[in-house]
């Protein structure tokens, strides 16, 4: 007994050509202009981790970011082979987007028609959340692709009733959890789907399906138990030490819009309308394949629900990107909603509207300041690199919200600060399990004496501050007392770059 349609009824060529074309299209959409936006703070942490020797990296992730250990190790190997260019570090996510779109086409084709499958893959390629993750040096595009292929495996295993397919599914499930522990809730998605899917109501084969799933799931959880335990212990310890919670503010927008539509209000409004229409015709089985709708709904609701409940029980954890792997479920629902119209022109018009709605957000995501709410780390680093002289001092502000600290530019683009004196540096935070270094601050009364001594040995210093935290009169008096004069002032997206020189240092770049 199978769940859904048998893809063998499709034309032999389309069985492999459709996924290949869908994967290549999503890859091209993901990689286009991926090198343009500046890195932002989260990507800087990826690069910092990837630069560590493998032993030091594993030791570090036992203290911080254990949930991303597998991804950091993979990026360590990737950057070792292909370097740290912006395109190189973001290419794995674009490749994952391609793999996810191809897998989703295969998945949906197993449950319903080829038309719906192709449309679901197309929506995957342009869904704002997934186009955002496809151009980031972070693991979330990979988690979405892994979720898709794990779901393909559970459907194939449930159809074939072969122990080897169940072994393959267990292996895929273990890979999901090892790469990103919060994906453990995919177990619920698969389990509830197998229990409630329309074909499951027929008794033949039902017991074997659930038995195979139970054994495979149990084995995967057993194998990954050390990883799960490490992540839980690390998070518990950090929260116990008063470490800031990792969750963002929970609002209706962050829960109902951002996980799938990112910042695209137009796409969210159109998507909401389609979901409402889908809900009104759920009883019409000729227009709404029950298995696809059930799987999509479980995929969208359960991961977010589990994350919110865990946050209520322990500490705020929810962030939209942490459930980005549930976005394929939204693709399923939107595809079914569009293909359910009896008039073909209506479906075509809706497809055009979805693509049009995705374009403005896609363009914004590929602008130079399209990451992290307007990150300008590349602009800061490039300006200093072009203007500074070898031996100049640099003082990058490391206060305020981590994601907006100008010092992140040094972590993201260290090669652009080569030959400059990081005059505020005290010690690396890596040994203590922190991505941020210990530094001296110009506006800290306890640091000023030592920083003054260090600045006395240089004739030129570049100071970078946030635009909302510009140099105060006290800061300027201190610098003037050391013989410095303000020679240049340049504004980037959200930072200000100052050059202070002593008379003998001259201002020329």
Tab-separated table of C-alpha atoms in Angstrom:
chain	number	residue	atom	x	y	z
A	1	UNK	CA	0.000	0.000	0.000
A	2	UNK	CA	1.464	3.359	-0.985
A	3	UNK	CA	0.860	6.860	0.186
A	4	UNK	CA	0.095	9.064	-2.805
A	5	UNK	CA	0.729	8.490	-6.492
A	6	UNK	CA	3.435	6.328	-8.010
A	7	UNK	CA	5.891	8.477	-9.975
A	8	UNK	CA	6.423	5.552	-12.327
A	9	UNK	CA	3.303	6.678	-14.217
A	10	UNK	CA	5.176	9.791	-15.331
A	11	UNK	CA	7.127	9.847	-18.574
A	12	UNK	CA	10.580	8.291	-17.920
A	13	UNK	CA	12.375	11.418	-19.135
A	14	UNK	CA	10.354	13.785	-16.950
A	15	UNK	CA	11.168	11.747	-13.847
A	16	UNK	CA	14.756	12.932	-13.937
A	17	UNK	CA	14.647	15.961	-16.239
A	18	UNK	CA	12.047	17.902	-14.246
A	19	UNK	CA	14.033	17.803	-10.974
A	20	UNK	CA	17.266	18.689	-12.768
A	21	UNK	CA	15.717	21.718	-14.458
A	22	UNK	CA	14.002	22.822	-11.234
A	23	UNK	CA	17.230	22.440	-9.273
A	24	UNK	CA	19.282	24.408	-11.781
A	25	UNK	CA	16.675	27.180	-11.906
A	26	UNK	CA	16.610	27.516	-8.120
A	27	UNK	CA	20.427	27.456	-8.038
A	28	UNK	CA	20.613	30.300	-10.555
A	29	UNK	CA	18.028	32.349	-8.668
A	30	UNK	CA	19.905	31.755	-5.421
A	31	UNK	CA	23.391	32.506	-6.695
A	32	UNK	CA	22.500	35.574	-8.799
A	33	UNK	CA	24.186	38.646	-7.258
A	34	UNK	CA	24.867	36.647	-4.073
A	35	UNK	CA	28.312	38.283	-3.919
A	36	UNK	CA	26.916	41.831	-3.798
A	37	UNK	CA	25.537	42.226	-0.232
A	38	UNK	CA	27.933	42.817	2.618
A	39	UNK	CA	28.430	40.062	5.139
A	40	UNK	CA	26.494	40.627	8.329
A	41	UNK	CA	27.300	39.587	11.882
A	42	UNK	CA	25.973	36.018	11.681
A	43	UNK	CA	27.985	35.347	8.543
A	44	UNK	CA	31.028	36.829	10.260
A	45	UNK	CA	30.637	34.180	12.979
A	46	UNK	CA	30.583	31.478	10.306
A	47	UNK	CA	33.871	32.772	8.921
A	48	UNK	CA	35.454	33.080	12.359
A	49	UNK	CA	34.568	29.486	13.163
A	50	UNK	CA	35.643	28.169	9.759
A	51	UNK	CA	39.093	29.774	10.121
A	52	UNK	CA	39.888	27.849	13.301
A	53	UNK	CA	42.018	24.691	13.132
A	54	UNK	CA	39.717	21.677	13.231
A	55	UNK	CA	40.657	20.715	16.789
A	56	UNK	CA	40.148	24.257	18.056
A	57	UNK	CA	36.875	24.484	16.158
A	58	UNK	CA	35.475	21.378	17.842
A	59	UNK	CA	36.672	22.606	21.222
A	60	UNK	CA	35.049	25.989	20.620
A	61	UNK	CA	31.668	24.577	19.568
A	62	UNK	CA	31.487	22.631	22.805
A	63	UNK	CA	31.331	26.034	24.487
A	64	UNK	CA	29.337	28.043	21.966
A	65	UNK	CA	27.152	27.359	18.924
A	66	UNK	CA	27.191	23.581	19.322
A	67	UNK	CA	24.029	23.477	17.222
A	68	UNK	CA	26.064	24.530	14.170
A	69	UNK	CA	29.064	22.226	14.670
A	70	UNK	CA	28.484	20.128	11.539
A	71	UNK	CA	27.949	23.227	9.394
A	72	UNK	CA	31.070	24.948	10.712
A	73	UNK	CA	33.154	21.836	10.065
A	74	UNK	CA	31.790	21.658	6.520
A	75	UNK	CA	32.570	25.349	5.959
A	76	UNK	CA	36.054	24.828	7.394
A	77	UNK	CA	36.676	22.263	4.666
A	78	UNK	CA	34.915	24.319	1.975
A	79	UNK	CA	36.831	27.542	2.622
A	80	UNK	CA	40.042	25.538	2.799
A	81	UNK	CA	39.400	24.395	-0.772
A	82	UNK	CA	37.689	27.409	-2.326
A	83	UNK	CA	38.692	30.400	-0.214
A	84	UNK	CA	36.677	33.078	1.563
A	85	UNK	CA	35.318	35.173	-1.276
A	86	UNK	CA	31.733	36.273	-0.744
A	87	UNK	CA	30.536	34.141	-3.658
A	88	UNK	CA	32.475	31.114	-2.483
A	89	UNK	CA	31.151	31.184	1.069
A	90	UNK	CA	27.545	31.697	-0.044
A	91	UNK	CA	27.627	29.181	-2.897
A	92	UNK	CA	26.899	26.162	-0.637
A	93	UNK	CA	23.575	27.737	0.327
A	94	UNK	CA	22.681	28.356	-3.332
A	95	UNK	CA	23.545	24.724	-4.108
A	96	UNK	CA	21.327	23.670	-1.210
A	97	UNK	CA	18.486	25.768	-2.632
A	98	UNK	CA	18.836	23.929	-5.917
A	99	UNK	CA	18.852	20.564	-4.183
A	100	UNK	CA	15.783	21.554	-2.168
A	101	UNK	CA	13.765	22.618	-5.217
A	102	UNK	CA	14.666	19.403	-7.049
A	103	UNK	CA	13.725	17.319	-4.024
A	104	UNK	CA	10.425	19.119	-3.563
A	105	UNK	CA	9.452	18.369	-7.142
A	106	UNK	CA	10.193	14.687	-6.575
A	107	UNK	CA	8.249	14.754	-3.310
A	108	UNK	CA	5.119	16.422	-4.652
A	109	UNK	CA	5.151	14.249	-7.772
A	110	UNK	CA	4.855	11.254	-5.453
A	111	UNK	CA	1.691	12.714	-3.946
A	112	UNK	CA	-0.134	14.389	-6.816
A	113	UNK	CA	0.191	15.683	-10.361
A	114	UNK	CA	3.256	16.772	-12.278
A	115	UNK	CA	1.789	20.261	-12.720
A	116	UNK	CA	1.496	20.794	-8.973
A	117	UNK	CA	4.976	19.383	-8.446
A	118	UNK	CA	6.580	21.716	-10.989
A	119	UNK	CA	4.719	24.678	-9.523
A	120	UNK	CA	5.782	23.801	-5.963
A	121	UNK	CA	9.419	23.699	-7.080
A	122	UNK	CA	8.997	27.049	-8.826
A	123	UNK	CA	7.542	28.612	-5.686
A	124	UNK	CA	10.463	27.144	-3.713
A	125	UNK	CA	12.868	28.998	-6.025
A	126	UNK	CA	11.242	32.412	-5.457
A	127	UNK	CA	9.804	32.183	-1.930
A	128	UNK	CA	11.301	35.222	-0.139
A	129	UNK	CA	12.508	33.293	2.913
A	130	UNK	CA	14.325	30.771	0.736
A	131	UNK	CA	15.837	33.338	-1.641
A	132	UNK	CA	17.187	35.091	1.457
A	133	UNK	CA	18.758	31.921	2.856
A	134	UNK	CA	20.092	30.881	-0.564
A	135	UNK	CA	22.519	33.819	-0.468
A	136	UNK	CA	23.844	33.544	3.083
A	137	UNK	CA	26.852	31.829	4.602
A	138	UNK	CA	24.577	30.222	7.174
A	139	UNK	CA	23.068	26.705	7.354
A	140	UNK	CA	19.374	27.461	6.879
A	141	UNK	CA	19.112	26.783	3.131
A	142	UNK	CA	20.791	23.460	3.868
A	143	UNK	CA	18.273	22.621	6.595
A	144	UNK	CA	15.392	23.211	4.163
A	145	UNK	CA	16.963	20.915	1.559
A	146	UNK	CA	17.642	18.201	4.146
A	147	UNK	CA	14.040	18.386	5.357
A	148	UNK	CA	12.768	17.936	1.800
A	149	UNK	CA	14.915	14.916	1.032
A	150	UNK	CA	14.236	13.288	4.406
A	151	UNK	CA	10.534	13.568	3.597
A	152	UNK	CA	11.131	12.020	0.175
A	153	UNK	CA	12.853	9.110	1.898
A	154	UNK	CA	10.040	8.514	4.372
A	155	UNK	CA	7.493	8.421	1.543
A	156	UNK	CA	9.592	6.048	-0.541
A	157	UNK	CA	10.211	3.807	2.465
A	158	UNK	CA	6.499	3.743	3.321
A	159	UNK	CA	5.703	2.723	-0.239
A	160	UNK	CA	8.420	0.144	-0.845
A	161	UNK	CA	8.198	-1.560	2.552
A	162	UNK	CA	11.910	-2.403	2.306
A	163	UNK	CA	14.188	-2.450	5.321
A	164	UNK	CA	16.933	-0.812	3.283
A	165	UNK	CA	14.739	2.172	2.481
A	166	UNK	CA	13.937	2.500	6.158
A	167	UNK	CA	17.687	2.410	6.871
A	168	UNK	CA	18.131	5.179	4.296
A	169	UNK	CA	15.390	7.207	5.954
A	170	UNK	CA	16.920	6.736	9.405
A	171	UNK	CA	20.271	7.865	8.027
A	172	UNK	CA	18.713	10.946	6.442
A	173	UNK	CA	16.861	11.788	9.633
A	174	UNK	CA	20.066	11.463	11.656
A	175	UNK	CA	21.805	13.799	9.185
A	176	UNK	CA	19.052	16.391	9.656
A	177	UNK	CA	19.374	16.333	13.428
A	178	UNK	CA	23.175	16.299	13.384
A	179	UNK	CA	23.281	19.357	11.125
A	180	UNK	CA	20.625	21.265	13.081
A	181	UNK	CA	19.203	19.828	16.288
A	182	UNK	CA	15.906	21.818	16.192
A	183	UNK	CA	15.057	19.741	13.133
A	184	UNK	CA	14.269	16.908	15.525
A	185	UNK	CA	10.661	18.104	15.324
A	186	UNK	CA	10.532	16.791	11.756
A	187	UNK	CA	9.961	13.457	13.481
A	188	UNK	CA	6.531	14.735	14.496
A	189	UNK	CA	5.759	15.937	10.975
A	190	UNK	CA	6.536	12.545	9.475
A	191	UNK	CA	4.938	10.504	12.219
A	192	UNK	CA	1.640	12.387	12.249
A	193	UNK	CA	1.532	12.380	8.455
A	194	UNK	CA	1.994	8.609	8.249
A	195	UNK	CA	-0.697	8.178	10.854
A	196	UNK	CA	-3.270	10.510	9.282
A	197	UNK	CA	-2.552	10.415	5.536
A	198	UNK	CA	-5.601	9.330	3.533
A	199	UNK	CA	-3.958	6.121	2.352
A	200	UNK	CA	-3.109	5.259	5.957
A	201	UNK	CA	-6.801	4.858	6.736
A	202	UNK	CA	-6.762	1.647	4.733
A	203	UNK	CA	-5.436	-1.016	7.047
A	204	UNK	CA	-3.285	-2.961	4.599
A	205	UNK	CA	0.360	-2.124	5.241
A	206	UNK	CA	-0.411	0.464	7.909
A	207	UNK	CA	1.143	-1.485	10.749
A	208	UNK	CA	4.333	-2.176	8.784
A	209	UNK	CA	4.670	1.473	7.840
A	210	UNK	CA	4.417	2.675	11.402
A	211	UNK	CA	6.722	-0.076	12.637
A	212	UNK	CA	9.366	0.790	10.035
A	213	UNK	CA	9.080	4.482	10.840
A	214	UNK	CA	9.282	3.850	14.598
A	215	UNK	CA	12.415	1.715	14.349
A	216	UNK	CA	14.157	4.109	11.948
A	217	UNK	CA	13.261	7.135	14.037
A	218	UNK	CA	14.356	5.482	17.259
A	219	UNK	CA	17.697	4.525	15.733
A	220	UNK	CA	18.265	8.045	14.399
A	221	UNK	CA	17.483	9.590	17.785
A	222	UNK	CA	19.777	7.106	19.516
A	223	UNK	CA	22.671	7.839	17.160
A	224	UNK	CA	22.252	11.609	17.475
A	225	UNK	CA	21.609	11.607	21.241
A	226	UNK	CA	25.178	12.837	22.010
A	227	UNK	CA	24.693	15.782	19.633
A	228	UNK	CA	21.302	16.617	21.111
A	229	UNK	CA	22.698	16.353	24.632
A	230	UNK	CA	25.654	18.610	23.816
A	231	UNK	CA	23.407	21.309	22.378
A	232	UNK	CA	21.011	21.167	25.327
A	233	UNK	CA	23.856	21.347	27.868
A	234	UNK	CA	25.498	24.264	26.086
A	235	UNK	CA	22.288	26.264	25.862
A	236	UNK	CA	21.348	25.505	29.464
A	237	UNK	CA	24.790	26.577	30.686
A	238	UNK	CA	24.768	29.826	28.711
A	239	UNK	CA	21.294	30.742	29.898
A	240	UNK	CA	22.314	29.893	33.449
A	241	UNK	CA	25.281	32.250	33.130
A	242	UNK	CA	22.974	35.095	32.199
A	243	UNK	CA	23.795	34.872	28.519
A	244	UNK	CA	21.287	36.866	26.462
A	245	UNK	CA	18.470	34.722	25.084
A	246	UNK	CA	18.824	33.887	21.420
A	247	UNK	CA	15.186	34.507	20.566
A	248	UNK	CA	13.817	37.580	18.870
A	249	UNK	CA	10.706	39.461	19.870
A	250	UNK	CA	7.673	37.270	19.260
A	251	UNK	CA	4.897	39.038	17.375
A	252	UNK	CA	2.188	37.904	15.006
A	253	UNK	CA	4.408	39.126	12.150
A	254	UNK	CA	7.512	37.225	13.265
A	255	UNK	CA	5.482	34.015	13.662
A	256	UNK	CA	3.006	34.162	10.776
A	257	UNK	CA	4.941	36.051	8.101
A	258	UNK	CA	8.725	36.034	8.486
A	259	UNK	CA	9.329	32.234	8.521
A	260	UNK	CA	8.080	31.965	4.939
A	261	UNK	CA	7.764	35.423	3.407
A	262	UNK	CA	10.663	37.228	5.153
A	263	UNK	CA	10.038	40.960	4.664
A	264	UNK	CA	7.714	40.699	1.650
A	265	UNK	CA	4.350	42.075	2.737
A	266	UNK	CA	2.946	41.762	-0.789
A	267	UNK	CA	3.871	38.073	-0.997
A	268	UNK	CA	2.453	37.491	2.484
A	269	UNK	CA	-0.895	39.115	1.603
A	270	UNK	CA	-1.176	37.126	-1.607
A	271	UNK	CA	-0.145	33.928	0.164
A	272	UNK	CA	-2.701	34.484	2.923
A	273	UNK	CA	-5.422	34.954	0.317
A	274	UNK	CA	-4.474	31.713	-1.403
A	275	UNK	CA	-4.477	29.805	1.882
A	276	UNK	CA	-7.948	31.106	2.702
A	277	UNK	CA	-9.199	29.976	-0.709
A	278	UNK	CA	-7.582	26.598	-0.173
A	279	UNK	CA	-9.367	26.255	3.133
A	280	UNK	CA	-12.764	26.918	1.549
A	281	UNK	CA	-12.454	23.972	-0.817
A	282	UNK	CA	-10.845	21.320	1.346
A	283	UNK	CA	-13.865	19.062	0.949
A	284	UNK	CA	-13.518	19.021	-2.831
A	285	UNK	CA	-11.045	16.168	-3.188
A	286	UNK	CA	-10.879	16.514	-6.953
A	287	UNK	CA	-9.289	19.951	-6.495
A	288	UNK	CA	-7.375	19.507	-3.236
A	289	UNK	CA	-5.175	16.407	-2.907
A	290	UNK	CA	-5.540	15.566	0.759
A	291	UNK	CA	-2.076	14.102	1.277
A	292	UNK	CA	-0.314	17.215	-0.002
A	293	UNK	CA	-2.442	19.579	2.056
A	294	UNK	CA	-1.984	17.486	5.195
A	295	UNK	CA	1.782	17.270	4.754
A	296	UNK	CA	2.083	20.981	3.990
A	297	UNK	CA	-0.013	21.979	6.988
A	298	UNK	CA	1.930	19.747	9.379
A	299	UNK	CA	5.220	20.984	7.958
A	300	UNK	CA	4.244	24.621	8.450
A	301	UNK	CA	2.565	24.392	11.849
A	302	UNK	CA	4.444	21.810	13.912
A	303	UNK	CA	8.049	23.146	13.782
A	304	UNK	CA	6.933	26.669	14.658
A	305	UNK	CA	4.590	25.410	17.365
A	306	UNK	CA	7.280	23.263	18.966
A	307	UNK	CA	9.781	26.134	18.940
A	308	UNK	CA	7.278	28.471	20.587
A	309	UNK	CA	6.334	25.911	23.251
A	310	UNK	CA	9.981	25.180	24.081
A	311	UNK	CA	10.574	28.919	24.355
A	312	UNK	CA	7.707	29.257	26.799
A	313	UNK	CA	8.996	26.368	28.900
A	314	UNK	CA	12.699	27.313	28.973
A	315	UNK	CA	13.626	30.694	27.493
A	316	UNK	CA	12.764	32.668	24.348
A	317	UNK	CA	14.233	30.738	21.420
A	318	UNK	CA	12.072	31.507	18.420
A	319	UNK	CA	13.597	33.178	15.388
A	320	UNK	CA	12.097	33.008	11.930
A	321	UNK	CA	15.231	31.597	10.329
A	322	UNK	CA	15.359	28.726	12.834
A	323	UNK	CA	12.223	27.300	11.225
A	324	UNK	CA	13.247	28.133	7.652
A	325	UNK	CA	13.251	24.383	7.002
A	326	UNK	CA	9.446	24.488	7.288
A	327	UNK	CA	9.208	26.828	4.270
A	328	UNK	CA	8.886	23.911	1.787
A	329	UNK	CA	5.595	23.097	3.489
A	330	UNK	CA	4.293	26.543	2.568
A	331	UNK	CA	5.374	25.867	-1.032
A	332	UNK	CA	3.189	22.749	-1.027
A	333	UNK	CA	0.137	24.622	0.226
A	334	UNK	CA	0.511	27.513	-2.209
A	335	UNK	CA	1.023	25.154	-5.146
A	336	UNK	CA	-2.149	23.212	-4.338
A	337	UNK	CA	-4.079	26.437	-3.837
A	338	UNK	CA	-3.065	27.738	-7.281
A	339	UNK	CA	-3.620	24.518	-9.236
A	340	UNK	CA	-7.070	24.009	-7.687
A	341	UNK	CA	-8.734	26.613	-9.914
A	342	UNK	CA	-10.846	25.178	-12.726
A	343	UNK	CA	-9.931	27.976	-15.120
A	344	UNK	CA	-6.331	27.726	-16.195
A	345	UNK	CA	-5.937	31.442	-16.802
A	346	UNK	CA	-6.642	32.127	-13.132
A	347	UNK	CA	-3.795	29.838	-12.084
A	348	UNK	CA	-1.443	31.440	-14.602
A	349	UNK	CA	-2.361	34.916	-13.359
A	350	UNK	CA	-1.732	33.894	-9.747
A	351	UNK	CA	1.640	32.438	-10.648
A	352	UNK	CA	2.570	35.725	-12.326
A	353	UNK	CA	1.416	37.651	-9.257
A	354	UNK	CA	3.536	35.486	-6.928
A	355	UNK	CA	6.617	36.018	-9.056
A	356	UNK	CA	5.924	39.754	-9.276
A	357	UNK	CA	5.412	39.950	-5.518
A	358	UNK	CA	8.762	38.254	-4.914
A	359	UNK	CA	10.785	40.579	-7.161
A	360	UNK	CA	11.015	43.705	-4.954
A	361	UNK	CA	12.128	41.714	-1.912
A	362	UNK	CA	14.548	39.684	-4.013
A	363	UNK	CA	16.149	42.867	-5.351
A	364	UNK	CA	16.429	44.341	-1.843
A	365	UNK	CA	18.070	41.128	-0.635
A	366	UNK	CA	20.775	41.517	-3.312
A	367	UNK	CA	21.654	45.169	-2.623
A	368	UNK	CA	25.018	46.009	-0.990
A	369	UNK	CA	23.260	46.568	2.362
A	370	UNK	CA	20.673	43.831	1.875
A	371	UNK	CA	21.712	41.665	4.840
A	372	UNK	CA	21.208	41.974	8.566
A	373	UNK	CA	18.929	44.978	8.460
A	374	UNK	CA	21.392	47.062	6.470
A	375	UNK	CA	24.823	45.648	7.303
A	376	UNK	CA	27.617	47.843	5.934
A	377	UNK	CA	30.643	45.810	7.016
A	378	UNK	CA	31.955	45.520	3.453
A	379	UNK	CA	31.628	49.258	2.873
A	380	UNK	CA	33.487	50.057	6.104
A	381	UNK	CA	36.258	47.548	5.357
A	382	UNK	CA	36.657	48.706	1.746
A	383	UNK	CA	36.857	52.374	2.663
A	384	UNK	CA	39.508	51.781	5.321
A	385	UNK	CA	41.480	49.505	2.997
A	386	UNK	CA	41.486	52.121	0.227
A	387	UNK	CA	42.318	55.092	2.442
A	388	UNK	CA	44.629	53.729	5.122
A	389	UNK	CA	48.403	53.525	5.073
A	390	UNK	CA	50.408	50.561	6.345
A	391	UNK	CA	50.983	50.979	10.071
A	392	UNK	CA	47.907	53.155	10.673
A	393	UNK	CA	45.957	52.370	13.825
A	394	UNK	CA	42.336	51.314	13.646
A	395	UNK	CA	39.764	51.550	16.426
A	396	UNK	CA	36.537	49.713	15.572
A	397	UNK	CA	33.717	50.194	18.044
A	398	UNK	CA	32.671	46.976	19.795
A	399	UNK	CA	29.780	48.240	21.892
A	400	UNK	CA	26.020	48.075	21.454
A	401	UNK	CA	23.984	45.380	19.713
A	402	UNK	CA	26.303	42.688	18.360
A	403	UNK	CA	24.796	42.704	14.876
A	404	UNK	CA	25.522	46.434	14.394
A	405	UNK	CA	29.009	46.672	15.902
A	406	UNK	CA	31.530	48.093	13.427
A	407	UNK	CA	34.175	45.699	14.797
A	408	UNK	CA	32.320	42.932	12.992
A	409	UNK	CA	33.970	44.280	9.819
A	410	UNK	CA	37.328	43.055	11.120
A	411	UNK	CA	35.931	39.559	11.675
A	412	UNK	CA	34.200	39.467	8.290
A	413	UNK	CA	37.008	40.970	6.173
A	414	UNK	CA	40.299	40.580	8.087
A	415	UNK	CA	42.388	40.716	4.907
A	416	UNK	CA	41.239	44.285	4.285
A	417	UNK	CA	42.741	45.390	7.595
A	418	UNK	CA	46.085	43.688	6.970
A	419	UNK	CA	49.031	45.884	7.908
A	420	UNK	CA	46.982	48.034	10.287
A	421	UNK	CA	47.408	48.192	14.047
A	422	UNK	CA	44.309	46.938	15.889
A	423	UNK	CA	45.092	49.305	18.706
A	424	UNK	CA	42.116	48.391	20.911
A	425	UNK	CA	42.719	44.621	20.918
A	426	UNK	CA	43.302	42.983	24.297
A	427	UNK	CA	42.621	39.266	23.824
A	428	UNK	CA	40.685	36.876	21.621
A	429	UNK	CA	37.325	35.701	22.877
A	430	UNK	CA	37.596	32.321	21.130
A	431	UNK	CA	39.343	30.619	24.035
A	432	UNK	CA	36.524	31.712	26.330
A	433	UNK	CA	33.824	30.532	23.939
A	434	UNK	CA	32.971	33.951	22.530
A	435	UNK	CA	33.025	35.270	18.986
A	436	UNK	CA	33.809	38.796	20.190
A	437	UNK	CA	37.287	39.876	21.319
A	438	UNK	CA	38.050	41.758	24.505
A	439	UNK	CA	38.894	45.299	23.488
A	440	UNK	CA	39.571	48.725	24.945
A	441	UNK	CA	36.846	51.309	24.475
A	442	UNK	CA	37.458	54.981	23.890
A	443	UNK	CA	34.445	56.027	25.950
A	444	UNK	CA	35.227	53.717	28.876
A	445	UNK	CA	36.884	55.599	31.727
A	446	UNK	CA	38.804	52.493	32.859
A	447	UNK	CA	40.221	51.886	29.365
A	448	UNK	CA	41.195	55.422	28.447
A	449	UNK	CA	44.583	55.492	30.156
A	450	UNK	CA	45.894	52.370	28.434
A	451	UNK	CA	44.322	53.301	25.122
A	452	UNK	CA	45.929	56.738	25.344
A	453	UNK	CA	49.339	55.098	25.776
A	454	UNK	CA	48.784	52.957	22.701
A	455	UNK	CA	47.568	55.886	20.617
A	456	UNK	CA	50.587	57.948	21.643
A	457	UNK	CA	52.718	55.631	19.501
A	458	UNK	CA	50.821	56.332	16.259
A	459	UNK	CA	50.310	59.373	14.052
A	460	UNK	CA	47.105	58.270	12.317
A	461	UNK	CA	44.088	56.423	13.676
A	462	UNK	CA	40.902	55.332	11.936
A	463	UNK	CA	37.898	55.263	14.264
A	464	UNK	CA	34.649	53.602	13.202
A	465	UNK	CA	31.455	54.209	15.159
A	466	UNK	CA	27.780	53.606	14.586
A	467	UNK	CA	25.886	56.624	13.292
A	468	UNK	CA	23.687	56.447	16.377
A	469	UNK	CA	26.789	56.468	18.595
A	470	UNK	CA	29.108	59.083	17.092
A	471	UNK	CA	32.142	60.474	18.900
A	472	UNK	CA	31.237	62.580	21.914
A	473	UNK	CA	32.827	65.854	22.933
A	474	UNK	CA	34.757	63.970	25.638
A	475	UNK	CA	36.112	61.544	23.032
A	476	UNK	CA	37.233	64.387	20.819
A	477	UNK	CA	38.874	66.214	23.732
A	478	UNK	CA	40.828	63.087	24.608
A	479	UNK	CA	42.050	62.706	21.030
A	480	UNK	CA	42.921	66.403	20.779
A	481	UNK	CA	44.815	66.128	24.049
A	482	UNK	CA	46.937	63.421	22.450
A	483	UNK	CA	47.722	65.733	19.544
A	484	UNK	CA	45.171	64.394	17.035
A	485	UNK	CA	42.982	66.457	14.732
A	486	UNK	CA	39.954	65.249	12.810
A	487	UNK	CA	41.093	65.051	9.184
A	488	UNK	CA	38.376	62.995	7.493
A	489	UNK	CA	34.835	61.863	8.161
A	490	UNK	CA	32.961	59.390	5.948
A	491	UNK	CA	29.504	57.855	6.389
A	492	UNK	CA	28.563	54.394	5.182
A	493	UNK	CA	25.146	52.756	5.533
A	494	UNK	CA	24.974	52.925	9.321
A	495	UNK	CA	28.514	53.768	10.411
A	496	UNK	CA	30.841	56.759	10.512
A	497	UNK	CA	34.537	56.405	9.677
A	498	UNK	CA	36.818	59.091	11.167
A	499	UNK	CA	40.465	59.720	10.451
A	500	UNK	CA	42.397	61.505	13.220
A	501	UNK	CA	45.970	62.541	12.529
A	502	UNK	CA	48.792	64.304	14.300
A	503	UNK	CA	50.287	67.228	12.354
A	504	UNK	CA	53.265	65.136	11.272
A	505	UNK	CA	50.955	62.299	10.193
A	506	UNK	CA	49.234	64.356	7.462
A	507	UNK	CA	45.748	63.506	6.208
A	508	UNK	CA	46.395	62.206	2.725
A	509	UNK	CA	45.337	58.585	2.051
